[in-house]
């Protein structure tokens, strides 16, 4: 879909989209069309019980005399309450509607409304952003799709008084959208196609944007002493990898911010094998790594003025004659030993070594890891918020605020000494599970905390968020790209130029 910004004019073809605020207050363009058509808009709105509530949509054939196909009225509700997120959702709903009715081109009139909090440039940019986010599709494996199953909208024009400013506001958002799409692509890709080496290759493609990329294979990881990560991968035919991505957009000597991702390209559970029902979902057990790659893409794509390190641990967790067994003891890069009680609690083993390596090599200002770590976080929070665990209150607050701003919400969960005792082992420094089914997500987080030293650190358990079976206004069902917008905003608001 081509997106452009232009001055307001009634187009000669396609759909015209106009806003209507609460209590049927027409925008300037809506009023003009209404007046020129003998009050057709007002009458259609009344007949269709359309009052201008937020997200209401009324589709009507274009009044005689206009060369349009249709006029679409969009409810804005109370315009003083329409923030950037609400505009993005409106953009998503408009795009979905236009595809649904089979429209090819559309122009949206963005008129100033009395009482509105956002300026027209911000509205236009966020509307376009929301439309793009919603129209993402993962269609590469559909070979028999009929033409009328495909989305139709090919061009969307945002019309306003100052199109230049809207275009400027849109540019960084478009870079973030590219990051979100990259993550959705990676999360959707099946595990026969996306395994550690091929996922590393996808990360390497960020070279094109000026990101430095190092790929470490098993020999290098052995030399570094990453026994915890390597133990998880040892049952797989695929070589485990760690990828280090660096975007240096800030001052040469400024310490970086670090993003760390769990990249289990398929999680069978290993010898502690999972039940077969739903196991196909475990292709997206690399959602944390996917989000880190997408965030690097977003930051590099808009040339963020900040230094960021992205590190991902890539393994496939398989049962086989070479797989690690329950009861095995492995030595992590930190020197701490781990008794592997359950080979399905593998994400923490991978992250233990990557967090340690990241923290000792880069001394980051702050380190945030993302992982589809536990089923327990889905039990606690459902598919609405990710779990946040942190050793630093200020960092936790920053992340919660960033999440609210972009609509990727986080709920803080506890850490504490009592929980920490639950992961003590009788024969090693720790074990990889806690007290049975109790506080399972915190047990995972406590485990990770033993590998972060004094670094301000946060762990985001995104097991409920990486994939959506139903989608929302700006997210089609499937891989959501959760984390990209959140990380991008957190970096922008707290580190860029600081
Ligand atoms: N990848 C899973 C967690 C998961 C579950 C993600 C459902 C998305 C949806 C993780 O590796 C896992 O298996 N965790 C275990 C931990 C347990 C064995 C301590 C779990 O949650 O059951
Ligand atoms: Mn597992
Ligand atoms: Zn897993």
Coordinates of C-alpha atoms and ligand atoms in Angstrom, one line a residue:
X1 CA 0.0 0.0 0.0
X2 CA 1.3 3.4 -1.0
X3 CA 0.9 6.0 1.6
X4 CA 1.2 9.7 0.8
X5 CA 0.3 13.1 2.3
X6 CA -1.3 15.9 0.4
X7 CA -3.5 19.0 0.7
X8 CA -7.2 18.5 1.3
X9 CA -9.3 18.2 -1.9
X10 CA -12.3 16.0 -2.8
X11 CA -10.7 13.2 -4.8
X12 CA -11.9 12.2 -8.3
X13 CA -12.2 8.4 -7.5
X14 CA -12.1 5.9 -4.7
X15 CA -13.3 6.4 -1.2
X16 CA -13.4 9.7 0.8
X17 CA -13.0 9.1 4.5
X18 CA -14.2 11.8 6.9
X19 CA -14.3 12.2 10.6
X20 CA -17.4 12.8 12.8
X21 CA -17.0 13.7 16.4
X22 CA -19.4 12.7 19.2
X23 CA -23.0 13.9 18.9
X24 CA -22.7 13.8 15.1
X25 CA -20.4 16.9 14.9
X26 CA -19.2 16.8 11.3
X27 CA -15.6 17.7 10.4
X28 CA -15.1 20.6 7.9
X29 CA -14.8 18.2 4.9
X30 CA -17.8 16.2 6.0
X31 CA -19.8 19.4 6.3
X32 CA -18.7 20.5 2.8
X33 CA -19.9 17.2 1.3
X34 CA -23.0 17.3 3.4
X35 CA -23.9 20.8 2.2
X36 CA -23.1 20.1 -1.4
X37 CA -25.3 17.0 -1.4
X38 CA -28.5 18.2 0.1
X39 CA -27.6 16.9 3.6
X40 CA -27.0 13.3 2.4
X41 CA -24.4 12.6 5.1
X42 CA -26.5 13.9 7.9
X43 CA -29.5 11.8 6.7
X44 CA -27.4 8.7 6.2
X45 CA -25.9 9.1 9.7
X46 CA -29.4 9.5 11.2
X47 CA -30.8 6.5 9.3
X48 CA -27.9 4.3 10.2
X49 CA -27.9 5.3 13.9
X50 CA -24.5 6.7 13.5
X51 CA -23.7 9.2 16.2
X52 CA -19.9 9.6 15.9
X53 CA -18.9 7.3 18.8
X54 CA -15.3 6.3 18.6
X55 CA -14.6 3.6 16.0
X56 CA -18.1 3.6 14.6
X57 CA -18.0 3.3 10.8
X58 CA -20.7 4.1 8.3
X59 CA -20.2 3.4 4.6
X60 CA -22.4 5.1 2.1
X61 CA -22.4 5.3 -1.7
X62 CA -21.0 8.7 -2.9
X63 CA -23.7 11.3 -3.4
X64 CA -24.7 12.1 -7.0
X65 CA -22.4 14.6 -8.6
X66 CA -19.2 13.3 -6.9
X67 CA -16.9 11.1 -8.9
X68 CA -16.2 9.0 -5.8
X69 CA -17.1 5.4 -5.1
X70 CA -18.1 6.0 -1.5
X71 CA -18.0 8.2 1.5
X72 CA -16.9 6.6 4.8
X73 CA -17.9 8.3 8.0
X74 CA -15.6 7.5 10.9
X75 CA -16.6 8.1 14.5
X76 CA -14.0 10.0 16.6
X77 CA -15.9 10.2 19.9
X78 CA -14.8 12.9 22.3
X79 CA -12.0 14.5 20.3
X80 CA -10.3 15.8 23.5
X81 CA -9.6 12.1 24.4
X82 CA -8.2 11.0 21.1
X83 CA -4.5 10.3 21.7
X84 CA -1.9 8.8 19.4
X85 CA -2.9 5.3 20.2
X86 CA -6.5 5.9 19.6
X87 CA -5.6 7.4 16.2
X88 CA -3.5 4.4 15.3
X89 CA -6.5 2.2 16.1
X90 CA -8.7 4.3 14.0
X91 CA -6.2 4.0 11.1
X92 CA -6.2 0.2 11.6
X93 CA -10.0 0.1 11.5
X94 CA -10.3 2.3 8.5
X95 CA -7.8 0.2 6.5
X96 CA -9.5 -3.0 7.5
X97 CA -12.9 -1.6 6.4
X98 CA -11.6 -0.4 3.1
X99 CA -10.1 -3.8 2.4
X100 CA -13.3 -5.5 3.5
X101 CA -15.4 -3.6 1.0
X102 CA -12.8 -4.1 -1.7
X103 CA -11.8 -0.4 -2.2
X104 CA -8.5 0.3 -4.1
X105 CA -7.8 3.9 -3.3
X106 CA -8.9 6.2 -0.5
X107 CA -8.3 9.7 0.8
X108 CA -8.7 10.6 4.4
X109 CA -9.6 14.2 5.3
X110 CA -7.8 15.2 8.5
X111 CA -9.5 18.4 9.6
X112 CA -8.7 20.4 12.7
X113 CA -11.5 19.8 15.2
X114 CA -12.2 22.2 18.1
X115 CA -11.0 20.7 21.4
X116 CA -8.7 18.1 19.8
X117 CA -5.5 17.5 21.8
X118 CA -3.4 16.3 18.8
X119 CA -2.4 18.4 15.9
X120 CA -3.4 17.4 12.3
X121 CA 0.2 16.4 11.4
X122 CA 0.4 14.0 14.4
X123 CA -3.1 12.6 13.6
X124 CA -2.2 12.0 9.9
X125 CA 1.1 10.3 10.8
X126 CA -0.4 8.1 13.4
X127 CA -3.4 7.2 11.2
X128 CA -1.1 6.1 8.5
X129 CA 1.1 4.1 11.0
X130 CA -2.0 2.3 12.4
X131 CA -3.2 1.5 8.9
X132 CA 0.2 0.0 8.0
X133 CA 0.5 -2.0 11.1
X134 CA -3.0 -3.5 10.6
X135 CA -2.4 -4.4 6.9
X136 CA 0.6 -6.7 7.6
X137 CA 0.2 -10.2 6.2
X138 CA 2.4 -13.3 6.2
X139 CA 1.4 -14.7 2.9
X140 CA 4.6 -16.2 1.5
X141 CA 3.3 -19.8 1.8
X142 CA -0.1 -19.2 0.3
X143 CA 0.0 -20.4 -3.3
X144 CA -3.6 -20.9 -4.1
X145 CA -5.1 -17.7 -2.8
X146 CA -7.9 -16.3 -4.9
X147 CA -7.8 -12.7 -5.9
X148 CA -10.9 -11.8 -3.9
X149 CA -9.4 -13.2 -0.7
X150 CA -6.6 -10.6 -1.0
X151 CA -6.6 -7.1 0.5
X152 CA -7.4 -4.5 -2.1
X153 CA -6.3 -1.2 -0.8
X154 CA -3.4 0.0 -2.9
X155 CA -3.1 3.7 -2.1
X156 CA -4.0 5.7 1.0
X157 CA -3.7 9.5 0.9
X158 CA -3.8 11.6 4.1
X159 CA -5.1 15.1 3.4
X160 CA -4.4 18.0 5.7
X161 CA -3.3 21.6 5.8
X162 CA 0.5 20.8 6.3
X163 CA 1.3 17.6 4.5
X164 CA 5.1 18.2 4.8
X165 CA 5.0 18.1 8.6
X166 CA 2.9 15.0 8.6
X167 CA 5.4 13.3 6.3
X168 CA 8.2 14.2 8.7
X169 CA 6.2 12.9 11.7
X170 CA 5.5 9.7 9.7
X171 CA 9.1 8.8 8.7
X172 CA 10.3 7.5 12.1
X173 CA 7.0 5.6 12.6
X174 CA 7.5 3.9 9.3
X175 CA 10.9 2.7 10.5
X176 CA 9.3 1.3 13.6
X177 CA 6.7 -0.4 11.5
X178 CA 9.5 -2.1 9.5
X179 CA 10.9 -3.4 12.7
X180 CA 7.5 -4.7 13.8
X181 CA 7.1 -6.4 10.4
X182 CA 10.5 -8.0 10.6
X183 CA 9.6 -9.5 14.0
X184 CA 6.2 -10.7 12.8
X185 CA 7.9 -12.4 9.8
X186 CA 10.4 -14.1 12.0
X187 CA 7.9 -15.3 14.6
X188 CA 5.6 -16.6 11.9
X189 CA 8.3 -18.6 10.1
X190 CA 8.1 -22.3 10.7
X191 CA 11.0 -24.1 12.5
X192 CA 12.0 -26.1 9.4
X193 CA 12.9 -22.8 7.8
X194 CA 14.0 -20.8 10.7
X195 CA 16.6 -22.5 12.9
X196 CA 19.6 -21.0 14.7
X197 CA 21.8 -20.5 11.6
X198 CA 19.0 -19.1 9.4
X199 CA 17.8 -16.8 12.2
X200 CA 21.3 -15.6 12.6
X201 CA 21.4 -14.9 8.8
X202 CA 18.2 -12.8 9.1
X203 CA 19.9 -10.8 11.9
X204 CA 23.0 -10.4 9.7
X205 CA 20.9 -8.7 7.1
X206 CA 20.8 -5.7 9.4
X207 CA 24.3 -5.0 8.2
X208 CA 22.6 -3.1 5.3
X209 CA 21.4 -0.5 7.8
X210 CA 24.7 0.0 9.5
X211 CA 24.3 -2.5 12.3
X212 CA 27.5 -4.4 13.2
X213 CA 26.7 -8.1 13.5
X214 CA 28.8 -10.9 14.9
X215 CA 27.6 -14.5 14.8
X216 CA 29.2 -16.9 17.3
X217 CA 29.0 -20.6 16.5
X218 CA 29.4 -23.6 18.9
X219 CA 33.2 -23.6 18.9
X220 CA 33.3 -20.0 20.0
X221 CA 30.5 -20.6 22.6
X222 CA 32.5 -23.5 24.0
X223 CA 35.6 -21.4 24.3
X224 CA 33.5 -18.8 26.1
X225 CA 32.3 -21.5 28.5
X226 CA 28.6 -21.3 27.7
X227 CA 27.7 -24.7 29.1
X228 CA 24.2 -23.8 30.0
X229 CA 23.2 -22.6 26.5
X230 CA 25.1 -25.4 24.8
X231 CA 23.4 -28.1 26.9
X232 CA 20.0 -27.0 25.6
X233 CA 21.2 -27.2 22.0
X234 CA 23.1 -30.5 22.3
X235 CA 20.2 -32.7 21.3
X236 CA 19.7 -30.9 18.0
X237 CA 21.2 -31.4 14.6
X238 CA 21.3 -27.7 14.3
X239 CA 24.2 -25.7 15.5
X240 CA 23.5 -23.3 18.4
X241 CA 24.4 -19.6 17.8
X242 CA 24.7 -16.4 19.6
X243 CA 24.3 -13.2 17.7
X244 CA 25.7 -9.8 18.8
X245 CA 24.2 -6.7 17.0
X246 CA 25.5 -3.3 17.7
X247 CA 24.0 0.0 16.6
X248 CA 26.3 2.9 17.4
X249 CA 24.3 6.0 16.8
X250 CA 25.4 7.8 20.0
X251 CA 28.8 9.3 21.2
X252 CA 31.7 6.9 20.7
X253 CA 32.4 6.4 24.4
X254 CA 28.9 6.3 25.7
X255 CA 28.0 2.9 27.3
X256 CA 25.3 1.1 25.4
X257 CA 21.8 0.0 26.4
X258 CA 21.5 -3.8 26.0
X259 CA 18.6 -5.8 24.7
X260 CA 18.7 -9.6 25.1
X261 CA 16.4 -12.2 23.6
X262 CA 15.5 -15.8 24.0
X263 CA 15.7 -17.5 20.7
X264 CA 14.6 -21.1 21.0
X265 CA 13.7 -21.8 17.3
X266 CA 11.7 -24.8 18.4
X267 CA 10.9 -26.0 21.9
X268 CA 9.8 -29.6 22.0
X269 CA 10.6 -29.6 25.8
X270 CA 13.6 -31.9 25.1
X271 CA 13.6 -35.2 27.1
X272 CA 11.0 -33.6 29.4
X273 CA 8.9 -33.6 26.2
X274 CA 5.8 -31.5 25.8
X275 CA 2.4 -33.0 25.0
X276 CA 1.7 -33.0 21.2
X277 CA -1.5 -30.8 21.4
X278 CA -0.4 -27.3 20.6
X279 CA 3.2 -28.1 20.3
X280 CA 3.3 -26.3 16.9
X281 CA 3.1 -23.1 18.9
X282 CA 6.6 -23.6 20.0
X283 CA 7.9 -22.4 16.6
X284 CA 7.4 -18.9 18.1
X285 CA 9.6 -19.6 21.2
X286 CA 12.1 -17.3 19.6
X287 CA 9.7 -14.3 20.0
X288 CA 12.1 -12.6 22.4
X289 CA 15.0 -12.8 20.0
X290 CA 12.6 -11.7 17.2
X291 CA 11.7 -8.6 19.2
X292 CA 15.3 -7.7 19.8
X293 CA 16.1 -8.0 16.0
X294 CA 13.0 -5.9 15.2
X295 CA 13.9 -3.3 17.7
X296 CA 17.4 -3.0 16.3
X297 CA 15.8 -2.7 12.9
X298 CA 13.6 0.1 14.1
X299 CA 16.4 2.0 15.9
X300 CA 18.8 1.7 13.0
X301 CA 16.1 2.5 10.5
X302 CA 15.4 5.8 12.0
X303 CA 19.1 6.4 12.9
X304 CA 18.6 6.7 16.6
X305 CA 21.2 8.8 18.4
X306 CA 22.1 6.2 20.9
X307 CA 24.3 3.1 21.4
X308 CA 22.4 -0.1 21.6
X309 CA 23.6 -3.8 21.8
X310 CA 21.2 -6.6 20.9
X311 CA 22.2 -10.1 21.9
X312 CA 20.2 -13.2 21.1
X313 CA 20.8 -16.9 22.1
X314 CA 19.6 -19.2 19.4
X315 CA 19.1 -22.9 20.0
X316 CA 16.7 -25.7 19.1
X317 CA 15.5 -27.8 22.1
X318 CA 15.1 -31.4 20.8
X319 CA 15.0 -34.9 22.4
X320 CA 17.6 -37.3 20.9
X321 CA 20.4 -39.6 21.9
X322 CA 22.6 -36.7 22.4
X323 CA 20.1 -34.5 24.3
X324 CA 20.7 -33.4 27.9
X325 CA 18.9 -35.5 30.5
X326 CA 16.9 -34.4 33.6
X327 CA 19.4 -34.4 36.4
X328 CA 22.4 -33.4 34.3
X329 CA 24.6 -30.7 35.9
X330 CA 26.0 -28.0 33.5
X331 CA 28.5 -25.2 34.2
X332 CA 27.4 -21.8 33.0
X333 CA 29.8 -19.1 31.6
X334 CA 29.6 -17.4 35.0
X335 CA 31.1 -20.5 36.6
X336 CA 27.8 -21.2 38.5
X337 CA 26.6 -24.8 38.2
X338 CA 23.0 -25.7 37.3
X339 CA 21.1 -28.9 38.0
X340 CA 18.8 -29.4 35.0
X341 CA 15.7 -30.8 36.7
X342 CA 13.4 -30.2 33.7
X343 CA 14.8 -29.9 30.2
X344 CA 11.7 -27.9 29.2
X345 CA 12.8 -25.0 31.4
X346 CA 15.4 -24.3 28.7
X347 CA 14.9 -20.6 28.1
X348 CA 16.5 -19.6 31.4
X349 CA 19.5 -21.8 30.6
X350 CA 20.0 -20.0 27.3
X351 CA 19.5 -16.6 28.8
X352 CA 21.8 -17.3 31.8
X353 CA 24.8 -17.4 29.5
X354 CA 23.8 -14.6 27.2
X355 CA 22.9 -12.2 30.0
X356 CA 26.3 -13.0 31.7
X357 CA 28.2 -12.5 28.5
X358 CA 26.4 -9.3 27.6
X359 CA 26.8 -7.8 31.1
X360 CA 30.5 -8.7 31.4
X361 CA 31.5 -7.7 27.9
X362 CA 29.5 -4.4 27.5
X363 CA 28.8 -3.1 31.0
X364 CA 25.5 -1.8 29.7
X365 CA 23.7 1.2 31.4
X366 CA 20.7 -1.1 31.5
X367 CA 19.9 -4.5 30.2
X368 CA 16.4 -5.7 29.3
X369 CA 15.7 -9.3 28.3
X370 CA 12.6 -10.5 26.5
X371 CA 11.5 -14.2 26.5
X372 CA 8.6 -16.5 26.0
X373 CA 9.7 -18.0 29.3
X374 CA 6.8 -19.5 31.1
X375 CA 3.3 -20.8 30.6
X376 CA 2.6 -19.5 34.2
X377 CA 2.7 -15.8 33.0
X378 CA -0.1 -16.6 30.6
X379 CA -2.1 -18.1 33.5
X380 CA -1.5 -14.9 35.6
X381 CA -1.9 -12.1 32.9
X382 CA -3.6 -13.7 29.9
X383 CA -2.9 -12.2 26.5
X384 CA -3.2 -8.6 27.6
X385 CA 0.0 -7.7 29.3
X386 CA 3.5 -9.1 29.6
X387 CA 5.1 -9.8 33.0
X388 CA 7.9 -7.4 34.1
X389 CA 10.5 -8.3 36.7
X390 CA 13.2 -5.9 37.6
X391 CA 16.0 -5.3 40.2
X392 CA 15.6 -1.5 39.6
X393 CA 12.4 0.5 40.4
X394 CA 13.3 3.4 38.1
X395 CA 14.0 1.1 35.2
X396 CA 10.7 -0.7 35.8
X397 CA 8.8 2.6 35.9
X398 CA 10.4 3.6 32.6
X399 CA 9.3 0.4 30.9
X400 CA 5.8 0.5 32.3
X401 CA 5.5 4.1 30.9
X402 CA 6.8 3.2 27.5
X403 CA 4.5 0.2 27.3
X404 CA 1.5 2.4 28.1
X405 CA 2.5 5.0 25.5
X406 CA 2.7 2.4 22.7
X407 CA -0.1 0.0 23.8
X408 CA 2.3 -2.9 24.7
X409 CA 1.4 -3.1 28.4
X410 CA 3.5 -4.5 31.2
X411 CA 2.5 -5.6 34.7
X412 CA 5.2 -5.7 37.3
X413 CA 5.6 -9.0 39.1
X414 CA 7.7 -9.7 42.3
X415 CA 11.2 -10.9 42.9
X416 CA 12.5 -11.6 46.4
X417 CA 14.9 -13.7 48.6
X418 CA 12.2 -16.2 49.6
X419 CA 11.5 -17.0 45.9
X420 CA 15.2 -17.1 45.3
X421 CA 15.6 -19.9 47.8
X422 CA 13.2 -22.1 45.8
X423 CA 15.8 -22.6 43.1
X424 CA 18.6 -23.8 45.4
X425 CA 19.8 -27.3 44.4
X426 CA 21.0 -30.1 46.7
X427 CA 24.0 -30.9 44.5
X428 CA 24.7 -27.7 42.4
X429 CA 24.6 -24.0 42.8
X430 CA 21.0 -23.9 41.6
X431 CA 18.3 -25.9 39.8
X432 CA 16.3 -24.7 36.8
X433 CA 12.9 -25.0 38.3
X434 CA 11.3 -23.6 41.5
X435 CA 8.7 -24.9 43.9
X436 CA 6.5 -27.0 41.6
X437 CA 3.7 -25.0 40.0
X438 CA 3.9 -22.2 42.5
X439 CA 5.1 -18.7 41.3
X440 CA 6.5 -20.3 38.2
X441 CA 7.3 -17.1 36.4
X442 CA 9.1 -15.6 39.3
X443 CA 11.2 -18.7 39.7
X444 CA 12.3 -18.2 36.1
X445 CA 13.1 -14.5 36.8
X446 CA 15.0 -15.3 40.0
X447 CA 17.1 -17.7 38.0
X448 CA 17.9 -15.0 35.4
X449 CA 18.8 -12.5 38.2
X450 CA 21.6 -14.7 39.3
X451 CA 23.4 -13.9 36.0
X452 CA 23.0 -10.1 35.8
X453 CA 25.3 -8.9 38.6
X454 CA 24.6 -5.3 39.6
X455 CA 23.4 -4.2 36.2
X456 CA 20.1 -2.5 36.2
X457 CA 18.1 -5.2 34.6
X458 CA 14.5 -6.1 33.6
X459 CA 13.0 -9.3 32.4
X460 CA 9.9 -9.3 30.2
X461 CA 8.1 -12.6 30.1
X462 CA 6.2 -12.3 26.8
X463 CA 4.9 -15.8 26.5
X464 CA 1.3 -14.5 26.3
X465 CA 2.1 -11.7 23.9
X466 CA 4.3 -12.9 21.1
X467 CA 1.4 -14.6 19.2
X468 CA -2.3 -13.6 19.0
X469 CA -5.1 -16.0 17.9
X470 CA -7.5 -13.1 17.5
X471 CA -5.5 -9.9 16.6
X472 CA -6.6 -6.3 17.4
X473 CA -7.1 -3.0 15.6
X474 CA -3.4 -2.7 14.6
X475 CA -2.4 -6.3 14.7
X476 CA -3.6 -9.1 12.4
X477 CA -3.8 -12.6 14.1
X478 CA -0.4 -14.4 14.2
X479 CA 2.9 -13.0 15.3
X480 CA 2.3 -9.7 16.9
X481 CA 5.8 -8.1 17.0
X482 CA 5.3 -7.4 20.7
X483 CA 8.2 -5.6 22.2
X484 CA 9.5 -3.7 19.2
X485 CA 7.4 -0.6 19.8
X486 CA 8.0 -0.8 23.6
X487 CA 11.8 -1.1 23.3
X488 CA 12.0 1.6 20.7
X489 CA 10.0 4.0 22.8
X490 CA 11.9 3.1 26.0
X491 CA 15.2 3.9 24.3
X492 CA 13.9 7.1 22.7
X493 CA 12.4 8.5 25.9
X494 CA 15.2 7.6 28.3
X495 CA 18.5 7.3 26.5
X496 CA 18.5 9.0 23.2
X497 CA 20.7 12.2 23.3
X498 CA 21.2 11.6 27.0
Ligands
LIG1 N1 8.6 -21.9 25.9 C1 8.0 -22.4 27.1 C2 7.0 -21.4 27.7 C3 5.8 -21.1 26.9 C4 4.6 -21.8 27.2 C5 5.7 -20.1 26.0 C6 3.5 -21.5 26.5 C7 4.6 -19.8 25.3 C8 3.4 -20.5 25.6 C9 9.1 -22.6 28.1 O1 10.3 -23.0 27.6 C10 8.6 -23.7 29.0 O2 8.5 -24.8 28.6 N2 8.4 -23.4 30.3 C11 7.9 -24.3 31.2 C12 8.8 -24.1 32.5 C13 8.6 -25.2 33.5 C14 9.1 -26.5 33.0 C15 9.3 -24.8 34.8 C16 6.5 -24.0 31.5 O3 6.1 -22.9 31.5 O4 5.7 -25.0 31.7
LIG2 MN1 10.4 -25.1 27.3
LIG3 ZN1 10.7 -22.4 25.7

